[in-house]
PDB file of C-alpha atoms and ligand atoms in Angstrom:
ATOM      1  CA  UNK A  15       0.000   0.000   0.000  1.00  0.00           C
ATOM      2  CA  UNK A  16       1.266   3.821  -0.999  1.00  0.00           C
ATOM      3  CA  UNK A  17       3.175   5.213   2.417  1.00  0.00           C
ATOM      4  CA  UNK A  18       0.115   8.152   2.446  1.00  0.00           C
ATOM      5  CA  UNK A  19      -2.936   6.308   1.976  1.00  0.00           C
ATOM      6  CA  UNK A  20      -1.487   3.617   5.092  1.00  0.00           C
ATOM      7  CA  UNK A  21      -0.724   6.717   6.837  1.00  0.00           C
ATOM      8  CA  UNK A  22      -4.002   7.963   6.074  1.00  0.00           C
ATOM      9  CA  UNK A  23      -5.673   4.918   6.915  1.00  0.00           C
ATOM     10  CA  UNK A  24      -3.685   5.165  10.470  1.00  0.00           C
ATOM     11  CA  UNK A  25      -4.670   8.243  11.487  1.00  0.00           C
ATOM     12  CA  UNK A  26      -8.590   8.101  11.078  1.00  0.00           C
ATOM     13  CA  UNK A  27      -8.229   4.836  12.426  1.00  0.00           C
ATOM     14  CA  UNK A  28      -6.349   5.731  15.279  1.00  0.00           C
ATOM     15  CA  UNK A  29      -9.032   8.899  15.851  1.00  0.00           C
ATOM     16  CA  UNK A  30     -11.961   7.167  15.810  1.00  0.00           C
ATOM     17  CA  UNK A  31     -10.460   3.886  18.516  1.00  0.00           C
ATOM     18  CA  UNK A  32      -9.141   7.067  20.263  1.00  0.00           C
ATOM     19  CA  UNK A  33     -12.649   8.902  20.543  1.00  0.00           C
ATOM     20  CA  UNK A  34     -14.322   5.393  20.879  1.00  0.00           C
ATOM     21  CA  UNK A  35     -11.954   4.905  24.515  1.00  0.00           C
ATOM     22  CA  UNK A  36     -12.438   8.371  25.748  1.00  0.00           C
ATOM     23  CA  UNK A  37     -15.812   8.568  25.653  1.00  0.00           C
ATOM     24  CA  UNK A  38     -16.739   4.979  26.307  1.00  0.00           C
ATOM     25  CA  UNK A  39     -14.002   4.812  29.171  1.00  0.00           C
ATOM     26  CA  UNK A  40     -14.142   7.990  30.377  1.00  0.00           C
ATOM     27  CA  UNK A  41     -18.030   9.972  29.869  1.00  0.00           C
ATOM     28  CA  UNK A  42     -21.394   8.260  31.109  1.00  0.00           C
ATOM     29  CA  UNK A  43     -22.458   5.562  28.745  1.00  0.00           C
ATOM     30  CA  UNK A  44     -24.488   7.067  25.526  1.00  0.00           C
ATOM     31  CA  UNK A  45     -23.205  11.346  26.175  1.00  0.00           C
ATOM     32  CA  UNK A  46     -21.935  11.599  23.447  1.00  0.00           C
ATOM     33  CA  UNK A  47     -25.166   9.966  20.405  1.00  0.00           C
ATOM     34  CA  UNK A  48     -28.501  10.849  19.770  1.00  0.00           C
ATOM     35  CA  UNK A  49     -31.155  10.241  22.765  1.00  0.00           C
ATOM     36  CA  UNK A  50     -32.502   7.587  20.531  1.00  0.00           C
ATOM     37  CA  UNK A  51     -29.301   5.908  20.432  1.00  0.00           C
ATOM     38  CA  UNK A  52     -28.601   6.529  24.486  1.00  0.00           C
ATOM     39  CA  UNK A  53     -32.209   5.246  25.454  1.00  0.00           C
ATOM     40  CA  UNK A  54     -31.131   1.730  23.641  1.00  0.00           C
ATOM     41  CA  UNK A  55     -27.886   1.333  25.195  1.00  0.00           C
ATOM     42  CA  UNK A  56     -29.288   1.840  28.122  1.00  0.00           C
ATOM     43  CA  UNK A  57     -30.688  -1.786  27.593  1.00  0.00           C
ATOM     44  CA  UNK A  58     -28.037  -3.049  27.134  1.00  0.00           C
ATOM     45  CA  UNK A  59     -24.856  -1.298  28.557  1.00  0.00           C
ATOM     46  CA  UNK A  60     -22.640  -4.461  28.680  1.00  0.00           C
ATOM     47  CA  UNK A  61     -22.885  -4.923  25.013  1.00  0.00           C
ATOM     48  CA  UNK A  62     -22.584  -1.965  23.836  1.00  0.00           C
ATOM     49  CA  UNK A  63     -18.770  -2.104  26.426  1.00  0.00           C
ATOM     50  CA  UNK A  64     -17.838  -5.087  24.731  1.00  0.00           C
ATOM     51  CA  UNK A  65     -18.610  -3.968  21.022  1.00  0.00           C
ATOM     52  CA  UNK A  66     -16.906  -0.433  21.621  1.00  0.00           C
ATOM     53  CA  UNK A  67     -14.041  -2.098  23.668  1.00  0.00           C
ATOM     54  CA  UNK A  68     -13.150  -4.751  21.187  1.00  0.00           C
ATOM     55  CA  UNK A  69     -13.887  -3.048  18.153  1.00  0.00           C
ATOM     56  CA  UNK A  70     -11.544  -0.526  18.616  1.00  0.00           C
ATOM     57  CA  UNK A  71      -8.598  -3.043  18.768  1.00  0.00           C
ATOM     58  CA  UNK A  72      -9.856  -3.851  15.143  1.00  0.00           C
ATOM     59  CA  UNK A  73      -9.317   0.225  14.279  1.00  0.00           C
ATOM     60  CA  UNK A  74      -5.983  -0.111  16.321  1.00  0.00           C
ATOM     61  CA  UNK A  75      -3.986  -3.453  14.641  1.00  0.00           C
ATOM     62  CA  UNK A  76      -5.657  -3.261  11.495  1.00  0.00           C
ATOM     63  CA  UNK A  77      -4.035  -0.664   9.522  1.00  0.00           C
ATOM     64  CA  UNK A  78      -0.809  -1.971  11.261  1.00  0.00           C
ATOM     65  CA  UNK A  79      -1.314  -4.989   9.453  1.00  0.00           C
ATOM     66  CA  UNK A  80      -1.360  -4.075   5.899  1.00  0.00           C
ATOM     67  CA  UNK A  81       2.686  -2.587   6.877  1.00  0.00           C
ATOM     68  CA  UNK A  82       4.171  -4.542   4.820  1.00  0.00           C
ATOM     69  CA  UNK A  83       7.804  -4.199   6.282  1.00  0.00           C
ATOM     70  CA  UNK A  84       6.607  -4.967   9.633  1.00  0.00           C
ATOM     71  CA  UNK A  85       5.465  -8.097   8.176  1.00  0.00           C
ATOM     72  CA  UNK A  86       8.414  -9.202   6.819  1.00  0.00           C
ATOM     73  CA  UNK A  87      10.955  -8.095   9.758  1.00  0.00           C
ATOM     74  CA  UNK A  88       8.582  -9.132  12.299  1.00  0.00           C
ATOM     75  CA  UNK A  89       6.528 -12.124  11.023  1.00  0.00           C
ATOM     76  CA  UNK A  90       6.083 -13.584  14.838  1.00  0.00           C
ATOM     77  CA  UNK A  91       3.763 -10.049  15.791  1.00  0.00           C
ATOM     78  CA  UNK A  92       1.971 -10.197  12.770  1.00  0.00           C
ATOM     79  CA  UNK A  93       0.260 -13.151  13.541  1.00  0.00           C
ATOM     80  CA  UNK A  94      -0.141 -12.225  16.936  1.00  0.00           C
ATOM     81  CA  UNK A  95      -1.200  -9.111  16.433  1.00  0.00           C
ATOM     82  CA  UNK A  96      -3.928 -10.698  13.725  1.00  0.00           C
ATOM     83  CA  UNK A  97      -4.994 -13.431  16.426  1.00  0.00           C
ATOM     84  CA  UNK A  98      -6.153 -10.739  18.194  1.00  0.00           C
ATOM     85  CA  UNK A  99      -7.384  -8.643  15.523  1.00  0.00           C
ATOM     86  CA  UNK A 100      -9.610 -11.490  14.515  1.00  0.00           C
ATOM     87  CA  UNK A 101     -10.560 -12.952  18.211  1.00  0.00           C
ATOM     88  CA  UNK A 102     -10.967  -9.930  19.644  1.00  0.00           C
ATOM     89  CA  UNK A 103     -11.667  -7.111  17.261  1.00  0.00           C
ATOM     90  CA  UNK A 104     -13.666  -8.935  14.777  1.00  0.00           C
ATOM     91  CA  UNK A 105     -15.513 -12.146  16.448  1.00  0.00           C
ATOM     92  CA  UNK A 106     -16.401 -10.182  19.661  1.00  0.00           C
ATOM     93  CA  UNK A 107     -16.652  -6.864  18.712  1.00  0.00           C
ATOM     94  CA  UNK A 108     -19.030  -8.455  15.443  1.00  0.00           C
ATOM     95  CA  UNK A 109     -21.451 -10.417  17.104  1.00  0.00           C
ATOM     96  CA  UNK A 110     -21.692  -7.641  19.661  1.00  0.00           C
ATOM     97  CA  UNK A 111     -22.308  -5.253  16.870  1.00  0.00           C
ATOM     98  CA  UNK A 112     -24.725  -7.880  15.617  1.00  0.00           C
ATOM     99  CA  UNK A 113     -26.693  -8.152  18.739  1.00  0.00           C
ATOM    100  CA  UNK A 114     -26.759  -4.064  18.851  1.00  0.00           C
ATOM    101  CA  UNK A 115     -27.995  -4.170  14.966  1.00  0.00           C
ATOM    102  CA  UNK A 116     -31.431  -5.667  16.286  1.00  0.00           C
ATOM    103  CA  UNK A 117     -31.747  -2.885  18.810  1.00  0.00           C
ATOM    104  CA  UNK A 118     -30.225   0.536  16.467  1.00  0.00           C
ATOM    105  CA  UNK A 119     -32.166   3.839  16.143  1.00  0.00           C
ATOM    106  CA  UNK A 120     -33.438   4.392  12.911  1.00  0.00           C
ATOM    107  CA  UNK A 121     -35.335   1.684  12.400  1.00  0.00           C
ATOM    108  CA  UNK A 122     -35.434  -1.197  10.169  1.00  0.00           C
ATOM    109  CA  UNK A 123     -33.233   0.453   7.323  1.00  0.00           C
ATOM    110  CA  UNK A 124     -30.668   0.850   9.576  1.00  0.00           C
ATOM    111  CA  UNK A 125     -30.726  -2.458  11.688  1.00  0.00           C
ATOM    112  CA  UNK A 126     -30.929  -4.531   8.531  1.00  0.00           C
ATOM    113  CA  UNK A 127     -27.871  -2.361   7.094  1.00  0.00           C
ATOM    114  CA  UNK A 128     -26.044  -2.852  10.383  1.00  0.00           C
ATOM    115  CA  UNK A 129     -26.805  -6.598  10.555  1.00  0.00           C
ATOM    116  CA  UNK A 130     -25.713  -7.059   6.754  1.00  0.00           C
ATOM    117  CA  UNK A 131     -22.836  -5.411   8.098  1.00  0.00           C
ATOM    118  CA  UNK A 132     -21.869  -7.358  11.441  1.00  0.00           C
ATOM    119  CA  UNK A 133     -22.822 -10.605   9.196  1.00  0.00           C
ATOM    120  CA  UNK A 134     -20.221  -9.907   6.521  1.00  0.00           C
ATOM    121  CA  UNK A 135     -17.366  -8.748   8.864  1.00  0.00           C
ATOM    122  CA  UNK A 136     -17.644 -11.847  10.724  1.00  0.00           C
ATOM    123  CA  UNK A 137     -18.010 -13.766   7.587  1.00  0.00           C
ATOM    124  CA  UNK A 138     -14.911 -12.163   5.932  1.00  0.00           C
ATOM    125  CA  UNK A 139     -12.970 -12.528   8.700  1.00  0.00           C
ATOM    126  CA  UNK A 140     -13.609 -16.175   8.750  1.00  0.00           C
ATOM    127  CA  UNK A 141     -12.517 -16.585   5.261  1.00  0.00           C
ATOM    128  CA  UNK A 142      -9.304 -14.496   5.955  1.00  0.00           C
ATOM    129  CA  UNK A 143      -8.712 -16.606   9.241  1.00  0.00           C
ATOM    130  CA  UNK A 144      -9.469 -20.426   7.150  1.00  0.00           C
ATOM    131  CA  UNK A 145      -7.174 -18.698   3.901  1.00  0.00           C
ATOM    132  CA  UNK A 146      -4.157 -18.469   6.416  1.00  0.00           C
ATOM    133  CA  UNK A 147      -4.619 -21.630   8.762  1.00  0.00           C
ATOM    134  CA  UNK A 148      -4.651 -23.245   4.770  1.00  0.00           C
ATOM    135  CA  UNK A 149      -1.171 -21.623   4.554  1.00  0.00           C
ATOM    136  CA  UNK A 150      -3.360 -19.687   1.286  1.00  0.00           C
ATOM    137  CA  UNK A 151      -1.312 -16.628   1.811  1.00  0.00           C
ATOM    138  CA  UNK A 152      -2.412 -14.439  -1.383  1.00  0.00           C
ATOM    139  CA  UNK A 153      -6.005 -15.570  -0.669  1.00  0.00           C
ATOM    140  CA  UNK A 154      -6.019 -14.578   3.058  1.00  0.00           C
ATOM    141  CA  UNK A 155      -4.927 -10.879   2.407  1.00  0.00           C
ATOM    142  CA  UNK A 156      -7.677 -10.567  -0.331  1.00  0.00           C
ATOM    143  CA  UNK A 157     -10.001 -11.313   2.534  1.00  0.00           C
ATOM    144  CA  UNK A 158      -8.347  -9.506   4.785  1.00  0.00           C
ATOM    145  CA  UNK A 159      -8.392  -6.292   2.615  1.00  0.00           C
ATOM    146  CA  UNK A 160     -12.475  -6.953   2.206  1.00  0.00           C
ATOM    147  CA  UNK A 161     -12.776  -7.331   6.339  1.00  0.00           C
ATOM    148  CA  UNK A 162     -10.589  -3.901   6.802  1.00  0.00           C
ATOM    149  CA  UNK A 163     -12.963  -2.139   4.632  1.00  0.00           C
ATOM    150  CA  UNK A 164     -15.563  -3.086   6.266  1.00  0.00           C
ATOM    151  CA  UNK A 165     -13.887  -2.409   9.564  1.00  0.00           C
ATOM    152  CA  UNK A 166     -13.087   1.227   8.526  1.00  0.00           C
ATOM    153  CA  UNK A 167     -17.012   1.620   8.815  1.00  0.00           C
ATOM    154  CA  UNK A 168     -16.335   3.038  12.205  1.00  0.00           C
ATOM    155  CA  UNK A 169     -14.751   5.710  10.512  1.00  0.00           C
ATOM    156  CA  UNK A 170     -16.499   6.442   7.119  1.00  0.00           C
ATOM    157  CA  UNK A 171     -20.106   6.430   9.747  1.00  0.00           C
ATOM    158  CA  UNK A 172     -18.345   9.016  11.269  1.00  0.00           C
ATOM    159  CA  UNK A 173     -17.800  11.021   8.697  1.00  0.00           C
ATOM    160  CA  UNK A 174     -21.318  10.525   6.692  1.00  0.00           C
ATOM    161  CA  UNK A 175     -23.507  11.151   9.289  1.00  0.00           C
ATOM    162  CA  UNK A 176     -21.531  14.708  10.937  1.00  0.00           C
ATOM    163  CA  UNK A 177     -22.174  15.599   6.713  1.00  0.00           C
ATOM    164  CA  UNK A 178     -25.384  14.779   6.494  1.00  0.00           C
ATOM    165  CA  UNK A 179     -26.435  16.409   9.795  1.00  0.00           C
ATOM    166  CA  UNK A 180     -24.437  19.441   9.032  1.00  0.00           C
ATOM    167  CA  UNK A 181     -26.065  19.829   5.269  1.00  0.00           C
ATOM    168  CA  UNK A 182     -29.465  19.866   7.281  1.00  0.00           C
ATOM    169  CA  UNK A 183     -31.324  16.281   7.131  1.00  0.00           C
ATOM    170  CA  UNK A 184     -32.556  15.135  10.095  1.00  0.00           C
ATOM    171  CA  UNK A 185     -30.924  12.312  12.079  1.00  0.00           C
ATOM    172  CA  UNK A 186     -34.197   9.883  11.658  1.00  0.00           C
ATOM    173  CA  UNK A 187     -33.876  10.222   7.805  1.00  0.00           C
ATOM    174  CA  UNK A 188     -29.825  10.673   7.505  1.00  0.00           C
ATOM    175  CA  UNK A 189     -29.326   7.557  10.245  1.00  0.00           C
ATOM    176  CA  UNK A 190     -30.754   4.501   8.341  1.00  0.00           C
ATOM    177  CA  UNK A 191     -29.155   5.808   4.816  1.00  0.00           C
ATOM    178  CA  UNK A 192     -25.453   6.143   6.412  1.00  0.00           C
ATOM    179  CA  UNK A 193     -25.951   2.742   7.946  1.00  0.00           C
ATOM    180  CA  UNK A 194     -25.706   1.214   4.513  1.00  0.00           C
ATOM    181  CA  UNK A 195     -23.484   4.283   3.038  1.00  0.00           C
ATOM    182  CA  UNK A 196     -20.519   3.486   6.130  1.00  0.00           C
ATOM    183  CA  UNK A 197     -19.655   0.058   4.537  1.00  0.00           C
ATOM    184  CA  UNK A 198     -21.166  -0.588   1.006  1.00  0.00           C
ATOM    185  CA  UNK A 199     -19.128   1.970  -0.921  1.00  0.00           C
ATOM    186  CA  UNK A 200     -15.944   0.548   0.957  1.00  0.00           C
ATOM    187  CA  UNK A 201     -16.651  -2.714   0.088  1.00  0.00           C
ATOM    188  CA  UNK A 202     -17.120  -1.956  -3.716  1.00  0.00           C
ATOM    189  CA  UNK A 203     -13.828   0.160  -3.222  1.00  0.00           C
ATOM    190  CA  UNK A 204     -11.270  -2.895  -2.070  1.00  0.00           C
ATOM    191  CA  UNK A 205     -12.932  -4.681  -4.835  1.00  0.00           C
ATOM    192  CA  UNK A 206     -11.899  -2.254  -7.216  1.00  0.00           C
ATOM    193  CA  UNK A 207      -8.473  -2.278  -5.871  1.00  0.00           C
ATOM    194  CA  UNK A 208      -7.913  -6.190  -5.881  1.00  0.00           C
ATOM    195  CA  UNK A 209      -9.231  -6.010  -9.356  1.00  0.00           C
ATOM    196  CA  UNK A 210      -7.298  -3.468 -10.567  1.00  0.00           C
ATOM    197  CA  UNK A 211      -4.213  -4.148  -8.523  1.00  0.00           C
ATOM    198  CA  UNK A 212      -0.695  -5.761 -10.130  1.00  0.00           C
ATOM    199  CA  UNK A 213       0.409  -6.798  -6.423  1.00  0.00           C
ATOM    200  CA  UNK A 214       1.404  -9.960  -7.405  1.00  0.00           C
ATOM    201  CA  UNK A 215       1.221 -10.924  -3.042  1.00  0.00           C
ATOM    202  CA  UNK A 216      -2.619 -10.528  -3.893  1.00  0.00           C
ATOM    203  CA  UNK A 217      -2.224 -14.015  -5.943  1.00  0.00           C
ATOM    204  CA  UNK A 218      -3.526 -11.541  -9.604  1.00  0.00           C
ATOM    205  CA  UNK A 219      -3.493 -13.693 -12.964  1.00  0.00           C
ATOM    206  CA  UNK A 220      -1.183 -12.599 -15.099  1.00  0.00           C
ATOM    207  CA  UNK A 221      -1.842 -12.959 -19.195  1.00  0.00           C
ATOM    208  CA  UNK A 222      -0.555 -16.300 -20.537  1.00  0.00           C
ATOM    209  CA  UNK A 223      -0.745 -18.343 -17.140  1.00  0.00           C
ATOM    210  CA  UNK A 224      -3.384 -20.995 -16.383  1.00  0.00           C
ATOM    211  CA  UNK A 225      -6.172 -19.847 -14.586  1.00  0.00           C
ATOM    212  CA  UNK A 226      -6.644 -20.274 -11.144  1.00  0.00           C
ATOM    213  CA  UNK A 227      -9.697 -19.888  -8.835  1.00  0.00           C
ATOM    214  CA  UNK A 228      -9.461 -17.110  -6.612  1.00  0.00           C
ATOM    215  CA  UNK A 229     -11.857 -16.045  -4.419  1.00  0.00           C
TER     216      UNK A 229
HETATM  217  C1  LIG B 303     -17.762  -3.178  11.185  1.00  0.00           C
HETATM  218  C2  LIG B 303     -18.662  -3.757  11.945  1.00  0.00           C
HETATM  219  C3  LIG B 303     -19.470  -2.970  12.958  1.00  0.00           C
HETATM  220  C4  LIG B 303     -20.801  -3.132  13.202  1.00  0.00           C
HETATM  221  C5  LIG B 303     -21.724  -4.123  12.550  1.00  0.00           C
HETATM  222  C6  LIG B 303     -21.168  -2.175  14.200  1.00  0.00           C
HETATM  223  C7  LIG B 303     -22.449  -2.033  14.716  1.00  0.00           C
HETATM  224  C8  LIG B 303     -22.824  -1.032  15.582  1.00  0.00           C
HETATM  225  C9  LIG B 303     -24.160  -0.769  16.006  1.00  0.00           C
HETATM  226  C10 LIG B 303     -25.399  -1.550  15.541  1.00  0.00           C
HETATM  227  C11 LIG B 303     -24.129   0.277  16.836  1.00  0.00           C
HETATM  228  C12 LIG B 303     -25.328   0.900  17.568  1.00  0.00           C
HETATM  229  C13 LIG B 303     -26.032   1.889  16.696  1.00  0.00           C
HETATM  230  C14 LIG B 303     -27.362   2.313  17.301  1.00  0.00           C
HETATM  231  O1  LIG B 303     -27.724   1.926  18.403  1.00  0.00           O
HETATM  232  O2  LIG B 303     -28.055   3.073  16.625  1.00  0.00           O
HETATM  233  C15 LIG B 303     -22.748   0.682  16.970  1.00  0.00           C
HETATM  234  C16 LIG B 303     -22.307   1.704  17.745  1.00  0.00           C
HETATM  235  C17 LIG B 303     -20.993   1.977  17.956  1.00  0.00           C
HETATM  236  N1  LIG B 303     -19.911   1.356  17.379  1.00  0.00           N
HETATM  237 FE1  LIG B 303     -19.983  -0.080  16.026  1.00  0.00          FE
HETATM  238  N2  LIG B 303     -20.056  -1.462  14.564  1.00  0.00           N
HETATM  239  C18 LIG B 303     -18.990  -1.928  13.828  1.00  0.00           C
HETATM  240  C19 LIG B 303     -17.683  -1.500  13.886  1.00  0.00           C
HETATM  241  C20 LIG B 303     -17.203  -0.667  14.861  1.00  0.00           C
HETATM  242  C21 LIG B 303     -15.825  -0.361  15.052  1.00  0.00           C
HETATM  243  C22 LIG B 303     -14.633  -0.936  14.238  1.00  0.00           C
HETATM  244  C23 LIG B 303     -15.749   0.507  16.075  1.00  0.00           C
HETATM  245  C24 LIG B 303     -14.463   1.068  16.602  1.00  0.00           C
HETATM  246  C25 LIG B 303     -14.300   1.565  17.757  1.00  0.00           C
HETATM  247  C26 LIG B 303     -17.112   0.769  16.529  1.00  0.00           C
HETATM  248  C27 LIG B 303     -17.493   1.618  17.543  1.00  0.00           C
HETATM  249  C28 LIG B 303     -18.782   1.943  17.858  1.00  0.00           C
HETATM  250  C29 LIG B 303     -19.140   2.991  18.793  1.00  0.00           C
HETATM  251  C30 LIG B 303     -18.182   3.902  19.548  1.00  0.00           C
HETATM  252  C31 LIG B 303     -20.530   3.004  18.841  1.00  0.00           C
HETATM  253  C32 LIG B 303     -21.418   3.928  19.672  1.00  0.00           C
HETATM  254  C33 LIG B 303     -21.940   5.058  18.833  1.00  0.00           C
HETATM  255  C34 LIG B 303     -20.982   6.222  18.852  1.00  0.00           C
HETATM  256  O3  LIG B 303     -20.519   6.620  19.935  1.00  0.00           O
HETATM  257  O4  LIG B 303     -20.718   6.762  17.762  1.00  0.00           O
HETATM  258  N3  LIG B 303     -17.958   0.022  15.775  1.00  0.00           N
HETATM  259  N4  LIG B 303     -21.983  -0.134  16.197  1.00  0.00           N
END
């Protein structure tokens, strides 16, 4: 990845984990949303912990694992660091983001958006997670570029819904459209980048050699 699109990457990243732990860990639970958003958390406040808590280490290791010279002087924290971005970030921060999807303001537009969402996180961090135990190297970071999109959610919510707000449409109209607009246009982005990308780590085709099935 170019040095200023990873740095990119790192610093919204590292903003949004960083807002998500100040005012989770620091401000009464639910200051900081919408009241419709703070009277559902307030239903479940444990959840919402655990999907803030553990999410955030997704924000946090993610980018760091897409550094591709970290990966190659330090091959033993890689995989650590992706046990945990998996265990933790992905498969307890998703199905806690999945349990929260049934209970979102909004409405149904934006629980079914959020629950399409939680569902394919968890899904593409499975694939990632069987790619690698198959020793499928150029297969597992194809997933794992899919489940990082879909991760930076946190941050692309957080920047559609401040827009739409501040261009004047009300939260109960803006909500349920950003919960679709946080994640779909990312996915369709990484697409377009494995597609388009000569990385030949990524496991492309190149002209003249048998085909292969990639996923
Ligand atoms: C990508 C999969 C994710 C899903 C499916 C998901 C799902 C949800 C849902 C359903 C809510 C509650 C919305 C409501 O009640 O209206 C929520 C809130 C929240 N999520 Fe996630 N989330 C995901 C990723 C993340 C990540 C990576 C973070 C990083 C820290 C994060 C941090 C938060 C925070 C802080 C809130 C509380 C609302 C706020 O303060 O802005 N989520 N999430």
């Amino acid at each position: 990845m170019h040095p200023a699109a990873l740095a990119l990457l790192v610093v919204l990243s590292l903003g949004v984990a960083g807002y998500a732990l100040g005012v989770y860990g620091f401000l009464p639970l639910g200051e900081a949303v919408h009241p419709d958003m703070r009277a559902s958390f307030a239903t479940h406040r444990n959840v919402v912990y655990v999907h803030v808590f553990a999410s955030a280490v997704a924000l946090v290791l993610g980018p760091l694992q897409f550094w591709s010279r970290l990966r190659t002087a330090r091959p033993g924290l890689h995989r650590w660091s992706g046990r945990f971005y998996l265990g933790v970030g992905i498969l307890l921060g998703g199905l806690a983001g999945l349990f929260m999807a049934f209970h979102a303001a909004g409405g149904r537009g934006s629980r079914l958006g959020f629950a399409c969402l939680a569902l394919a996180w968890l899904f593409t961090g499975l694939r990632a997670y069987r790619a690698i135990r198959a020793r499928d190297v150029a297969v597992h970071r194809r997933w794992m570029i899919r489940n990082f999109a879909l991760t930076f959610a946190a941050v692309t919510l957080r920047l559609w819904l401040p827009a739409s707000l501040a261009s004047g449409i009300p939260f109960e109209v803006a909500y349920p459209v950003v919960a679709w607009l946080c994640w779909v246009p990312n996915v369709l982005a990484a697409e377009l980048l494995l597609n388009r990308t000569h990385d030949p780590s990524l496991g492309r085709r190149t002209a003249g050699k048998s085909p292969r099935r990639q996923t």
